[in-house]
Coordinates of N, CA, C and O in Angstrom, one line a residue:
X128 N -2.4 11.1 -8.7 CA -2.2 12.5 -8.7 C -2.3 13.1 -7.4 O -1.9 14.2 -7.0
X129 N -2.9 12.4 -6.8 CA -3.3 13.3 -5.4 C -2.8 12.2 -3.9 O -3.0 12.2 -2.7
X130 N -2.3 11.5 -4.5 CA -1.4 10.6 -3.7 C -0.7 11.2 -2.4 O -0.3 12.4 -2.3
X131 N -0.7 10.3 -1.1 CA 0.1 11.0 -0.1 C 1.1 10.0 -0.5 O 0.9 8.8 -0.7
X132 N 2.6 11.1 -0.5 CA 3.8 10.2 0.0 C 4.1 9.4 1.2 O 5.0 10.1 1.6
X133 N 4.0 8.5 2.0 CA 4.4 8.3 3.2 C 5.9 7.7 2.7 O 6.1 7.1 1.6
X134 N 7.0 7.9 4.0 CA 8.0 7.2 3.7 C 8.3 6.7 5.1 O 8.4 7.5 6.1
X135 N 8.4 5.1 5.2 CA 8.4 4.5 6.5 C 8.9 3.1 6.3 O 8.5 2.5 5.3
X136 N 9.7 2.6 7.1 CA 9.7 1.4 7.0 C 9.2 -0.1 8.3 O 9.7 -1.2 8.5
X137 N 8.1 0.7 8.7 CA 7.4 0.5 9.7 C 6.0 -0.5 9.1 O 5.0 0.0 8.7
X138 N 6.2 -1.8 9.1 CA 5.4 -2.7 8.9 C 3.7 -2.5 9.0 O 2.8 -2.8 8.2
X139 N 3.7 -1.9 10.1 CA 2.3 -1.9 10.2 C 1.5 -0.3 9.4 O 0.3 -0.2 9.1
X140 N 2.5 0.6 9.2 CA 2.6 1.4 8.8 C 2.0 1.2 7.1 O 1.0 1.7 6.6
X141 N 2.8 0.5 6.5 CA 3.0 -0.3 5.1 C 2.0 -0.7 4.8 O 1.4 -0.4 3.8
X142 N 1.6 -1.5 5.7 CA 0.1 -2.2 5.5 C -1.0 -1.5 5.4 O -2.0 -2.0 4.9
X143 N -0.9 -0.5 5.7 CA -2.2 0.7 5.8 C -2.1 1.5 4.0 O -2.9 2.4 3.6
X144 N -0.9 1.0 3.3 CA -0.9 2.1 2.2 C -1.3 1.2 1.4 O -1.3 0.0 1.7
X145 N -1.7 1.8 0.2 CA -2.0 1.3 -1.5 C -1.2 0.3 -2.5 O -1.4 -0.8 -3.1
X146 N -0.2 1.3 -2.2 CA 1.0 1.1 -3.1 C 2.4 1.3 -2.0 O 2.4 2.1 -1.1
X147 N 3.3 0.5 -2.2 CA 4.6 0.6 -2.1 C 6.0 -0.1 -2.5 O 6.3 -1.3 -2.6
X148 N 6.5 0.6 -2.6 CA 7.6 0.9 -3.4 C 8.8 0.6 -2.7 O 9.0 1.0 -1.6
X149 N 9.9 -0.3 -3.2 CA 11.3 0.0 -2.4 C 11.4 -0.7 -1.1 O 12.5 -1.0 -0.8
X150 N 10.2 -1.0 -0.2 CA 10.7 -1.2 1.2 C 9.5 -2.6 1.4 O 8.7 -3.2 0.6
X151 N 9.8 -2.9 2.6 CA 8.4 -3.9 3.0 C 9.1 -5.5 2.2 O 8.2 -6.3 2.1
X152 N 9.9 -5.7 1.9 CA 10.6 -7.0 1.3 C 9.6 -8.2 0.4 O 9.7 -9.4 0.5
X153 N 8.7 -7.3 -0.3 CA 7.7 -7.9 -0.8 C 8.0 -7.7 -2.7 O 8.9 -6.9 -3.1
X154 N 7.3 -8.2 -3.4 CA 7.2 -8.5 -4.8 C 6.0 -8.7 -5.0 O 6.0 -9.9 -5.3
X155 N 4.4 -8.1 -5.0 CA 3.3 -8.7 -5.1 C 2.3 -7.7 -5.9 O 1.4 -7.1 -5.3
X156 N 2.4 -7.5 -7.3 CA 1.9 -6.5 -8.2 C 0.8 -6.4 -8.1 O 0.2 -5.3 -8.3
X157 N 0.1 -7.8 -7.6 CA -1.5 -7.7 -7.3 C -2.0 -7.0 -6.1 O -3.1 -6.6 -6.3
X158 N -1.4 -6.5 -4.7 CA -1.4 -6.4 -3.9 C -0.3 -5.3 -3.8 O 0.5 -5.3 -2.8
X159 N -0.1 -4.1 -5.2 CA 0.8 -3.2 -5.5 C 1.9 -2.9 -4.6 O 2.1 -1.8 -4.2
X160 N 2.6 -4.1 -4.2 CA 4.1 -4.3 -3.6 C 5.3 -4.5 -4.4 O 5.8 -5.5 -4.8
X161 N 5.6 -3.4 -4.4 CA 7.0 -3.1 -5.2 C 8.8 -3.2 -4.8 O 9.6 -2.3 -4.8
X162 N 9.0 -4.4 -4.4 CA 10.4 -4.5 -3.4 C 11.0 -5.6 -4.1 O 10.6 -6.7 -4.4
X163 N 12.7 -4.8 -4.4 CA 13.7 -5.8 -5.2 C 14.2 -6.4 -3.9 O 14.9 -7.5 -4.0
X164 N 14.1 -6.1 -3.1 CA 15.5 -6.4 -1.9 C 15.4 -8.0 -1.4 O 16.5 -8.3 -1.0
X165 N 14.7 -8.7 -1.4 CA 14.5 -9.8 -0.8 C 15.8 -10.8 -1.8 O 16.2 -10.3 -2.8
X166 N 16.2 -12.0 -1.3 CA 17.4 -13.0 -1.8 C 16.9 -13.4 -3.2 O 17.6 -13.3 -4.2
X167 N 15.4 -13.8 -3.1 CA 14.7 -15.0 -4.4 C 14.2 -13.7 -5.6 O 13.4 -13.8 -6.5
X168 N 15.0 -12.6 -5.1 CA 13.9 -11.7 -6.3 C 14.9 -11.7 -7.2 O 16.1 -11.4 -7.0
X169 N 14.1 -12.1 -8.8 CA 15.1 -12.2 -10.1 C 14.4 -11.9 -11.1 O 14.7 -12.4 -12.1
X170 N 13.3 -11.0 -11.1 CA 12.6 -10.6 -11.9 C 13.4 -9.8 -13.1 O 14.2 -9.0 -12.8
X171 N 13.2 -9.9 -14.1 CA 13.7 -9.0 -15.1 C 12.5 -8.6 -15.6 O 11.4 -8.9 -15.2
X172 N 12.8 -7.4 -17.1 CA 11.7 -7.1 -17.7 C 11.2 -7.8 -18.7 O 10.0 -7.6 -19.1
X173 N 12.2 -9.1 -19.2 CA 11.6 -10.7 -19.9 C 11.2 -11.0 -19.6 O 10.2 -11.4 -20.1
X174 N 11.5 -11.6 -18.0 CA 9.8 -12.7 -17.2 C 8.9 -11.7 -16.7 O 7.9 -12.2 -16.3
X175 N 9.0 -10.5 -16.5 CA 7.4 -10.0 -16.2 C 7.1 -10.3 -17.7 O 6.2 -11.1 -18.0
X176 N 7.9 -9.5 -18.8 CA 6.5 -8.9 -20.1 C 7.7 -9.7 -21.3 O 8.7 -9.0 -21.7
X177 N 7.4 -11.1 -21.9 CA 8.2 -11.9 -22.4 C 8.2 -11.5 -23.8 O 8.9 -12.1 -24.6
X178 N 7.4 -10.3 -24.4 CA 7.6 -9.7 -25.4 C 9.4 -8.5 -25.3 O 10.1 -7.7 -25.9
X179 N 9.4 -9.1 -24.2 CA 10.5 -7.2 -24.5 C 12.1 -7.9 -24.1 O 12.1 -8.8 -23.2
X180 N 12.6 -7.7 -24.4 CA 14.2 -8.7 -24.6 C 15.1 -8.6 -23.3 O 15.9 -9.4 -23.0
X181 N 14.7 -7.2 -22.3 CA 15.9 -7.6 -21.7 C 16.0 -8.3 -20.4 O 15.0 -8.9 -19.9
X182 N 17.2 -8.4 -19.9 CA 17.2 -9.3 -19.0 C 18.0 -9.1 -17.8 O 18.5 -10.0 -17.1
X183 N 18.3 -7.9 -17.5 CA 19.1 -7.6 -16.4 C 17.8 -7.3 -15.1 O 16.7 -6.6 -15.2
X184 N 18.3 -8.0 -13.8 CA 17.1 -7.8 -12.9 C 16.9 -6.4 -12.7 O 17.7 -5.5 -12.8
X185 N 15.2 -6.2 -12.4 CA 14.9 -4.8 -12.3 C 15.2 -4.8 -10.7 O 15.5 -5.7 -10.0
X186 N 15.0 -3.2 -10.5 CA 14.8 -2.5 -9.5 C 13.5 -2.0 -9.2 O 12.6 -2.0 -10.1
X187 N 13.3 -1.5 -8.1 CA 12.0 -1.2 -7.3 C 11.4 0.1 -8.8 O 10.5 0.1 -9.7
X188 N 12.0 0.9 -8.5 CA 11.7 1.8 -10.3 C 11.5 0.8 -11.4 O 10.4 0.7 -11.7
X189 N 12.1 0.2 -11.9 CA 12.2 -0.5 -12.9 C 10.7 -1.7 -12.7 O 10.1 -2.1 -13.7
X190 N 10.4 -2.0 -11.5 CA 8.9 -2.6 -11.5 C 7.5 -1.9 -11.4 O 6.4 -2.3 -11.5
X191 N 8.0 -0.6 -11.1 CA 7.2 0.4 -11.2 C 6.7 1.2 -13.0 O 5.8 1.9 -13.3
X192 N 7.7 0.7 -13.5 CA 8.2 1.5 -14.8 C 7.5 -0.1 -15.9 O 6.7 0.0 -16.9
X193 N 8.1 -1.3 -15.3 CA 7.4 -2.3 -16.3 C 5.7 -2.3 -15.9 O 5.0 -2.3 -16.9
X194 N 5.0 -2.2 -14.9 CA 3.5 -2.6 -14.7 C 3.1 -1.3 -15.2 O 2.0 -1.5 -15.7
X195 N 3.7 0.4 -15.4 CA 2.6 1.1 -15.1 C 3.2 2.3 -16.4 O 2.5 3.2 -16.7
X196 N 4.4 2.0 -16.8 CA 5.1 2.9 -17.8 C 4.2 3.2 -19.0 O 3.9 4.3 -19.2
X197 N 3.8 2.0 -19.7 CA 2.7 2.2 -20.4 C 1.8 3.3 -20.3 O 1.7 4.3 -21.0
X198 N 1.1 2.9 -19.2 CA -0.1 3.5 -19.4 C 0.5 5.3 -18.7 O -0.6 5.9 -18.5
X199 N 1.1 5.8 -18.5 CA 1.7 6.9 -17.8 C 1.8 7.5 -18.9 O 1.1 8.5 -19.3
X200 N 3.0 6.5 -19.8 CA 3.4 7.7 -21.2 C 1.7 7.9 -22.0 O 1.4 9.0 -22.1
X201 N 0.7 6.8 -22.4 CA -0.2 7.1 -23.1 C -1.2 8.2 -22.3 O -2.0 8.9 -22.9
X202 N -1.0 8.3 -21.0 CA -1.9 9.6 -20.1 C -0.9 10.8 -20.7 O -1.3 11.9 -21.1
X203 N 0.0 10.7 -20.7 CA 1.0 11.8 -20.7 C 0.5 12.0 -22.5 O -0.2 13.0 -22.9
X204 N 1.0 11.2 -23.3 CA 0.7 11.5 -24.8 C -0.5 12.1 -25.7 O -0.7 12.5 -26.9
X205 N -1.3 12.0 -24.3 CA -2.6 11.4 -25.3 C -2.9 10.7 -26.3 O -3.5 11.1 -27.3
X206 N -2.4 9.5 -26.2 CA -2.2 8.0 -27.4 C -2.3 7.0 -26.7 O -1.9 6.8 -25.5
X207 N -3.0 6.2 -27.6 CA -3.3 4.7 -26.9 C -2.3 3.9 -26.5 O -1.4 3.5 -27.2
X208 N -2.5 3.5 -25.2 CA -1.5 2.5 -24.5 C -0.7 1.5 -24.9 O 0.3 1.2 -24.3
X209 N -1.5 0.7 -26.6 CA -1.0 -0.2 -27.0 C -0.7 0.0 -28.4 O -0.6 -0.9 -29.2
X210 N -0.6 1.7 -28.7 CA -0.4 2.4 -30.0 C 1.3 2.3 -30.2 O 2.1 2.1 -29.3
X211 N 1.9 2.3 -31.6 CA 3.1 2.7 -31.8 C 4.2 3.0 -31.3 O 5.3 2.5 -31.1
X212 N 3.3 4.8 -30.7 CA 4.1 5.9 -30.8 C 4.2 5.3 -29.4 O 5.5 5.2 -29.2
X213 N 3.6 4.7 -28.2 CA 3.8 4.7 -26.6 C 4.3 3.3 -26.5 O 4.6 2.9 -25.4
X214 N 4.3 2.4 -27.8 CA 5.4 1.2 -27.5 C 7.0 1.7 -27.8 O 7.9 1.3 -27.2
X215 N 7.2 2.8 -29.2 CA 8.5 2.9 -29.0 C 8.8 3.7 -28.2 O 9.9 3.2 -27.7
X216 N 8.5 4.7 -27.6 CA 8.8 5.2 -26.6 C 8.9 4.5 -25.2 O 10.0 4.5 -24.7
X217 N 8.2 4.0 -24.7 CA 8.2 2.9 -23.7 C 9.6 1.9 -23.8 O 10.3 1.6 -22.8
X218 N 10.0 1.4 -25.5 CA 11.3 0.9 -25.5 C 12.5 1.3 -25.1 O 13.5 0.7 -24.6
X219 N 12.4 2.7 -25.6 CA 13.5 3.5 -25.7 C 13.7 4.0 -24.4 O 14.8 4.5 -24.3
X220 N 13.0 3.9 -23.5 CA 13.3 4.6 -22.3 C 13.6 3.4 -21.3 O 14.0 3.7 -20.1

């Protein structure tokens, strides 16, 4: 909520943030690095979460949206993360 934007694609820059998104040619959720662009990335939303069917590779949003969608809509809902109402919704979007 109280997040600074930085937008840079300055390496060392990168390294100093939390989270990022889109840039830095990385894929590393543990180490909240969020980047489709590299050659070997083929992640879809079936090999991250093998419960959910599809299979077209995500995007930098779209790995943002499978690790954290969840829990966003259930803050936003007020409903449990692993309730009904925030799994169909979660599908549908």
């Amino acid at each position: 909520q109280d997040a600074e934007v930085v937008r840079s694609r300055d390496p060392q820059r990168l390294a100093q943030c939390d989270v990022v998104v889109d840039v830095g040619g990385e894929y590393d959720p543990e180490r909240h690095r969020y980047d489709h662009h590299q050659r070997s990335f083929t992640q879809s939303m079936r090999s991250l979460r093998p419960d959910k069917p599809w299979t077209t590779k995500l995007s930098s949003a779209g790995l943002v949206y499978c690790h954290f969608g969840s829990q966003i809509l259930a803050t936003l809902l007020g409903q449990p993360e692993d309730g009904p109402v925030v799994t169909a919704l979660y599908d549908k979007v």
